[in-house]
Amino acid sequence: MFVSFGFRFRVEVEALNMAEAVGNYTRHRVAPVLVLERGENGEVHGYKITMAPAVSGQSIAFGYMSALVKLAPGRELPVCEECKNYEKLGGFFKRADKPEVLHDDRIKSCVVEDLTGFMATKEKGKGGRGLMLRRTSPVMFSYMVPDAVSARGVLVPQLHVRYNLIDPEKQIPYQIEAGTAVYIHGVAIDIERVGKLEQGSFTNEKNKRVELAFDALKALYGGLLFGAKKARYLPIIEALGGIAAVSHPMPFMVTPPRLGDYVSENLKRVEKFGVGAVQLFCFDREGVTSCGKDSNVKVVSSLEELVDEVKRAVLKDLSDKK
């Protein structure tokens, strides 16, 4: 079973992912995006590449991992000591320097490593062999990038001044780039790999781990657990819409929810998919899609409800297989 989400967010005045500081100027992360160019009659002329504000998938995944750490103890699910102490350590290192902790032991002892992957290596010694343990994350995050169809993202530096206590006449100006855009963002969860051990068997708490994976998503977006500079650049953020798919046995990735009827577009793809069953779910607060007009797509009213409905469908399918 495989789950994919596509979200639309309206985000104003954010500094969620800064890339570098040059002197007193701090730059926002940017990424190349494609802008569709049309003629007067709507015909496609081509594409133009432009740089736009972005939030990296790694930044979002960090917030997701912090949600897992906070939620897991209440579900009686294990978290390793390194992940528990990620704030003191300065990140999620996931026992990267301990290749002696084997793959299955990591999965059984830490849901963070299970759901978000790990890599541990050992250098080759004299006359010996190196070692690498790796698990690809079952939970995947795209970059958050502007929907260039509806509105181009912009970056504008904001001027601030640091007060100089020693010499008040010598103030220190500095600038921080702030971004505003309608962002699109994708998430995928490979349910088949959650709790899966090397020989193909599963941990005893697979269903609890799957439920945790979805609840951590709700906490991630509902609590804005990702991103930086929120003390004075807390962004104005709103979930505008989204589309989700639950597919089996083959993965189905939803078409990105760009401005337009992305619900109808995904429904047409599902009808022609032909290599498994796909359930679709949607919410649309902009009124730009056919969400709610087709009985083959489950309609909800918010991002949180979308995640809940998908979770319910996945857990039902897992229970039916037992």
PDB file of C-alpha atoms in Angstrom, residues 60-240:
ATOM      1  CA  ILE A  60      10.449  19.806   6.700  1.00  0.00           C
ATOM      2  CA  ALA A  61      11.638  16.281   7.557  1.00  0.00           C
ATOM      3  CA  PHE A  62      13.483  17.649  10.603  1.00  0.00           C
ATOM      4  CA  GLY A  63      10.211  19.040  11.943  1.00  0.00           C
ATOM      5  CA  TYR A  64       8.517  15.726  11.190  1.00  0.00           C
ATOM      6  CA  MET A  65      11.140  13.802  13.152  1.00  0.00           C
ATOM      7  CA  SER A  66      10.686  16.134  16.114  1.00  0.00           C
ATOM      8  CA  ALA A  67       6.947  15.383  15.997  1.00  0.00           C
ATOM      9  CA  LEU A  68       7.685  11.644  16.054  1.00  0.00           C
ATOM     10  CA  VAL A  69       9.877  12.066  19.146  1.00  0.00           C
ATOM     11  CA  LYS A  70       7.147  13.996  20.966  1.00  0.00           C
ATOM     12  CA  LEU A  71       4.294  11.638  20.041  1.00  0.00           C
ATOM     13  CA  ALA A  72       5.954   8.214  20.294  1.00  0.00           C
ATOM     14  CA  PRO A  73       6.175   7.904  24.114  1.00  0.00           C
ATOM     15  CA  GLY A  74       2.416   8.384  24.473  1.00  0.00           C
ATOM     16  CA  ARG A  75       1.886   5.477  22.054  1.00  0.00           C
ATOM     17  CA  GLU A  76       4.395   3.256  23.902  1.00  0.00           C
ATOM     18  CA  LEU A  77       6.579   3.196  20.800  1.00  0.00           C
ATOM     19  CA  PRO A  78      10.394   3.125  21.110  1.00  0.00           C
ATOM     20  CA  VAL A  79      12.764   6.019  20.389  1.00  0.00           C
ATOM     21  CA  CYS A  80      16.547   5.653  20.694  1.00  0.00           C
ATOM     22  CA  GLU A  81      18.477   7.879  23.114  1.00  0.00           C
ATOM     23  CA  GLU A  82      20.159   9.868  20.326  1.00  0.00           C
ATOM     24  CA  CYS A  83      16.832  10.808  18.758  1.00  0.00           C
ATOM     25  CA  LYS A  84      15.339  11.636  22.169  1.00  0.00           C
ATOM     26  CA  ASN A  85      18.203  14.071  22.759  1.00  0.00           C
ATOM     27  CA  TYR A  86      18.249  15.620  19.275  1.00  0.00           C
ATOM     28  CA  GLU A  87      17.993  19.163  20.662  1.00  0.00           C
ATOM     29  CA  LYS A  88      21.063  18.731  22.886  1.00  0.00           C
ATOM     30  CA  LEU A  89      23.007  16.999  20.120  1.00  0.00           C
ATOM     31  CA  GLY A  90      22.044  19.570  17.481  1.00  0.00           C
ATOM     32  CA  GLY A  91      20.241  17.220  15.109  1.00  0.00           C
ATOM     33  CA  PHE A  92      19.130  13.694  14.311  1.00  0.00           C
ATOM     34  CA  PHE A  93      22.326  11.670  13.910  1.00  0.00           C
ATOM     35  CA  LYS A  94      20.516   8.317  14.264  1.00  0.00           C
ATOM     36  CA  ARG A  95      23.518   6.407  15.608  1.00  0.00           C
ATOM     37  CA  ALA A  96      25.460   7.144  12.415  1.00  0.00           C
ATOM     38  CA  ASP A  97      28.753   6.281  14.153  1.00  0.00           C
ATOM     39  CA  LYS A  98      27.468   2.944  15.483  1.00  0.00           C
ATOM     40  CA  PRO A  99      27.374   0.467  12.585  1.00  0.00           C
ATOM     41  CA  GLU A 100      27.492  -2.340  15.137  1.00  0.00           C
ATOM     42  CA  VAL A 101      23.798  -1.616  15.831  1.00  0.00           C
ATOM     43  CA  LEU A 102      22.282  -3.766  13.118  1.00  0.00           C
ATOM     44  CA  HIS A 103      19.375  -2.962  10.781  1.00  0.00           C
ATOM     45  CA  ASP A 104      16.630  -4.905  12.555  1.00  0.00           C
ATOM     46  CA  ASP A 105      17.747  -3.754  16.005  1.00  0.00           C
ATOM     47  CA  ARG A 106      17.454  -0.147  14.820  1.00  0.00           C
ATOM     48  CA  ILE A 107      13.939  -0.684  13.452  1.00  0.00           C
ATOM     49  CA  LYS A 108      12.773  -2.406  16.623  1.00  0.00           C
ATOM     50  CA  SER A 109      14.310   0.167  18.969  1.00  0.00           C
ATOM     51  CA  CYS A 110      13.516   3.480  17.215  1.00  0.00           C
ATOM     52  CA  VAL A 111      10.449   4.577  15.247  1.00  0.00           C
ATOM     53  CA  VAL A 112      12.319   7.665  14.015  1.00  0.00           C
ATOM     54  CA  GLU A 113      14.885   5.468  12.263  1.00  0.00           C
ATOM     55  CA  ASP A 114      12.106   3.184  11.033  1.00  0.00           C
ATOM     56  CA  LEU A 115       9.959   5.945   9.510  1.00  0.00           C
ATOM     57  CA  THR A 116      12.648   8.368   8.310  1.00  0.00           C
ATOM     58  CA  GLY A 117      15.587   6.128   7.458  1.00  0.00           C
ATOM     59  CA  PHE A 118      19.217   6.027   8.563  1.00  0.00           C
ATOM     60  CA  MET A 119      22.776   5.475   7.392  1.00  0.00           C
ATOM     61  CA  ALA A 120      25.723   4.253   9.471  1.00  0.00           C
ATOM     62  CA  THR A 121      29.212   3.659   8.090  1.00  0.00           C
ATOM     63  CA  LYS A 122      32.545   2.282   9.225  1.00  0.00           C
ATOM     64  CA  GLU A 123      35.774   3.087   7.403  1.00  0.00           C
ATOM     65  CA  LYS A 124      37.855   0.283   5.991  1.00  0.00           C
ATOM     66  CA  GLY A 125      40.775  -0.534   8.258  1.00  0.00           C
ATOM     67  CA  LYS A 126      44.115  -2.079   7.329  1.00  0.00           C
ATOM     68  CA  GLY A 127      43.433  -5.449   5.787  1.00  0.00           C
ATOM     69  CA  GLY A 128      39.764  -5.143   6.652  1.00  0.00           C
ATOM     70  CA  ARG A 129      36.522  -4.138   5.008  1.00  0.00           C
ATOM     71  CA  GLY A 130      34.308  -1.129   5.412  1.00  0.00           C
ATOM     72  CA  LEU A 131      30.701  -1.367   6.515  1.00  0.00           C
ATOM     73  CA  MET A 132      27.548   0.535   5.645  1.00  0.00           C
ATOM     74  CA  LEU A 133      24.027   0.132   7.002  1.00  0.00           C
ATOM     75  CA  ARG A 134      21.298   2.067   5.232  1.00  0.00           C
ATOM     76  CA  ARG A 135      17.533   2.324   5.188  1.00  0.00           C
ATOM     77  CA  THR A 136      15.680   4.593   2.764  1.00  0.00           C
ATOM     78  CA  SER A 137      12.976   6.630   4.454  1.00  0.00           C
ATOM     79  CA  PRO A 138       9.438   5.246   3.970  1.00  0.00           C
ATOM     80  CA  VAL A 139       8.170   8.820   4.547  1.00  0.00           C
ATOM     81  CA  MET A 140       9.205  11.209   1.765  1.00  0.00           C
ATOM     82  CA  PHE A 141       8.989  15.011   1.520  1.00  0.00           C
ATOM     83  CA  SER A 142       9.322  17.257  -1.514  1.00  0.00           C
ATOM     84  CA  TYR A 143      10.634  20.799  -1.461  1.00  0.00           C
ATOM     85  CA  MET A 144       7.975  23.417  -0.834  1.00  0.00           C
ATOM     86  CA  VAL A 145       8.052  25.632  -3.949  1.00  0.00           C
ATOM     87  CA  PRO A 146       5.815  28.369  -5.374  1.00  0.00           C
ATOM     88  CA  ASP A 147       2.961  27.440  -7.685  1.00  0.00           C
ATOM     89  CA  ALA A 148       4.159  29.511 -10.621  1.00  0.00           C
ATOM     90  CA  VAL A 149       0.776  29.032 -12.340  1.00  0.00           C
ATOM     91  CA  SER A 150      -1.186  31.009  -9.748  1.00  0.00           C
ATOM     92  CA  ALA A 151       1.354  33.463  -8.375  1.00  0.00           C
ATOM     93  CA  ARG A 152       5.103  33.826  -8.601  1.00  0.00           C
ATOM     94  CA  GLY A 153       6.929  33.740  -5.295  1.00  0.00           C
ATOM     95  CA  VAL A 154       8.825  36.869  -4.364  1.00  0.00           C
ATOM     96  CA  LEU A 155      11.744  37.603  -2.054  1.00  0.00           C
ATOM     97  CA  VAL A 156      12.079  41.052  -0.513  1.00  0.00           C
ATOM     98  CA  PRO A 157      14.793  42.031   1.993  1.00  0.00           C
ATOM     99  CA  GLN A 158      13.491  43.502   5.238  1.00  0.00           C
ATOM    100  CA  LEU A 159      15.683  46.132   6.919  1.00  0.00           C
ATOM    101  CA  HIS A 160      16.322  45.880  10.665  1.00  0.00           C
ATOM    102  CA  VAL A 161      18.690  47.653  13.059  1.00  0.00           C
ATOM    103  CA  ARG A 162      20.634  46.246  16.016  1.00  0.00           C
ATOM    104  CA  TYR A 163      20.960  48.660  18.917  1.00  0.00           C
ATOM    105  CA  ASN A 164      24.533  49.313  20.073  1.00  0.00           C
ATOM    106  CA  LEU A 165      24.617  49.625  23.874  1.00  0.00           C
ATOM    107  CA  ILE A 166      28.228  50.800  23.976  1.00  0.00           C
ATOM    108  CA  ASP A 167      27.832  53.495  21.345  1.00  0.00           C
ATOM    109  CA  PRO A 168      24.126  54.236  20.652  1.00  0.00           C
ATOM    110  CA  GLU A 169      25.082  56.416  17.691  1.00  0.00           C
ATOM    111  CA  LYS A 170      26.556  53.394  15.904  1.00  0.00           C
ATOM    112  CA  GLN A 171      23.580  51.276  14.999  1.00  0.00           C
ATOM    113  CA  ILE A 172      24.111  48.093  12.984  1.00  0.00           C
ATOM    114  CA  PRO A 173      21.681  47.651  10.071  1.00  0.00           C
ATOM    115  CA  TYR A 174      21.013  44.168   8.734  1.00  0.00           C
ATOM    116  CA  GLN A 175      18.636  42.665   6.193  1.00  0.00           C
ATOM    117  CA  ILE A 176      16.728  39.378   6.074  1.00  0.00           C
ATOM    118  CA  GLU A 177      15.057  38.129   2.910  1.00  0.00           C
ATOM    119  CA  ALA A 178      11.369  37.346   3.411  1.00  0.00           C
ATOM    120  CA  GLY A 179       9.382  35.231   0.987  1.00  0.00           C
ATOM    121  CA  THR A 180       5.697  35.176   0.056  1.00  0.00           C
ATOM    122  CA  ALA A 181       4.053  32.645  -2.247  1.00  0.00           C
ATOM    123  CA  VAL A 182       1.331  30.108  -2.801  1.00  0.00           C
ATOM    124  CA  TYR A 183       3.453  27.041  -2.168  1.00  0.00           C
ATOM    125  CA  ILE A 184       2.838  23.506  -3.398  1.00  0.00           C
ATOM    126  CA  HIS A 185       4.269  20.569  -1.502  1.00  0.00           C
ATOM    127  CA  GLY A 186       4.199  16.780  -1.747  1.00  0.00           C
ATOM    128  CA  VAL A 187       4.447  13.943   0.772  1.00  0.00           C
ATOM    129  CA  ALA A 188       4.535  10.191   0.182  1.00  0.00           C
ATOM    130  CA  ILE A 189       4.418   7.247   2.587  1.00  0.00           C
ATOM    131  CA  ASP A 190       5.330   3.714   1.544  1.00  0.00           C
ATOM    132  CA  ILE A 191       3.111   1.826   3.990  1.00  0.00           C
ATOM    133  CA  GLU A 192       4.595  -1.523   2.943  1.00  0.00           C
ATOM    134  CA  ARG A 193       8.001  -0.558   4.358  1.00  0.00           C
ATOM    135  CA  VAL A 194       6.854   0.760   7.752  1.00  0.00           C
ATOM    136  CA  GLY A 195       8.101  -1.597  10.470  1.00  0.00           C
ATOM    137  CA  LYS A 196       9.600  -3.945   7.881  1.00  0.00           C
ATOM    138  CA  LEU A 197      12.629  -6.015   8.902  1.00  0.00           C
ATOM    139  CA  GLU A 198      15.406  -7.298   6.637  1.00  0.00           C
ATOM    140  CA  GLN A 199      13.943 -10.748   5.998  1.00  0.00           C
ATOM    141  CA  GLY A 200      10.485  -9.410   5.136  1.00  0.00           C
ATOM    142  CA  SER A 201       8.730  -9.824   8.491  1.00  0.00           C
ATOM    143  CA  PHE A 202       7.358  -6.869  10.489  1.00  0.00           C
ATOM    144  CA  THR A 203       7.524  -5.502  14.015  1.00  0.00           C
ATOM    145  CA  ASN A 204       4.584  -6.278  16.272  1.00  0.00           C
ATOM    146  CA  GLU A 205       3.448  -2.638  16.322  1.00  0.00           C
ATOM    147  CA  LYS A 206       3.190  -2.007  12.568  1.00  0.00           C
ATOM    148  CA  ASN A 207      -0.340  -0.568  12.754  1.00  0.00           C
ATOM    149  CA  LYS A 208       0.595   1.690  15.678  1.00  0.00           C
ATOM    150  CA  ARG A 209       3.606   2.932  13.725  1.00  0.00           C
ATOM    151  CA  VAL A 210       1.480   3.648  10.664  1.00  0.00           C
ATOM    152  CA  GLU A 211      -0.966   5.603  12.823  1.00  0.00           C
ATOM    153  CA  LEU A 212       1.943   7.536  14.333  1.00  0.00           C
ATOM    154  CA  ALA A 213       3.253   8.390  10.852  1.00  0.00           C
ATOM    155  CA  PHE A 214      -0.030  10.127   9.966  1.00  0.00           C
ATOM    156  CA  ASP A 215      -0.522  11.830  13.333  1.00  0.00           C
ATOM    157  CA  ALA A 216       2.988  13.273  13.119  1.00  0.00           C
ATOM    158  CA  LEU A 217       2.019  14.785   9.741  1.00  0.00           C
ATOM    159  CA  LYS A 218      -0.931  16.548  11.360  1.00  0.00           C
ATOM    160  CA  ALA A 219       1.322  17.840  14.136  1.00  0.00           C
ATOM    161  CA  LEU A 220       3.936  18.959  11.596  1.00  0.00           C
ATOM    162  CA  TYR A 221       1.603  21.219   9.617  1.00  0.00           C
ATOM    163  CA  GLY A 222      -0.929  22.081  12.309  1.00  0.00           C
ATOM    164  CA  GLY A 223       1.808  23.168  14.711  1.00  0.00           C
ATOM    165  CA  LEU A 224       4.198  24.553  12.055  1.00  0.00           C
ATOM    166  CA  LEU A 225       7.010  22.442  13.490  1.00  0.00           C
ATOM    167  CA  PHE A 226       9.342  23.026  10.536  1.00  0.00           C
ATOM    168  CA  GLY A 227      11.404  26.021   9.552  1.00  0.00           C
ATOM    169  CA  ALA A 228      13.595  28.678  11.145  1.00  0.00           C
ATOM    170  CA  LYS A 229      13.383  32.291  12.334  1.00  0.00           C
ATOM    171  CA  LYS A 230       9.867  31.895  13.721  1.00  0.00           C
ATOM    172  CA  ALA A 231      10.510  34.057  16.796  1.00  0.00           C
ATOM    173  CA  ARG A 232      10.171  37.257  14.740  1.00  0.00           C
ATOM    174  CA  TYR A 233       9.220  35.894  11.301  1.00  0.00           C
ATOM    175  CA  LEU A 234       6.357  33.602  12.251  1.00  0.00           C
ATOM    176  CA  PRO A 235       4.737  33.207   8.826  1.00  0.00           C
ATOM    177  CA  ILE A 236       1.113  33.879   7.999  1.00  0.00           C
ATOM    178  CA  ILE A 237       0.186  30.432   6.685  1.00  0.00           C
ATOM    179  CA  GLU A 238      -3.050  28.861   5.482  1.00  0.00           C
ATOM    180  CA  ALA A 239      -3.768  25.474   3.903  1.00  0.00           C
ATOM    181  CA  LEU A 240      -5.733  26.241   0.727  1.00  0.00           C
TER     182      LEU A 240
END
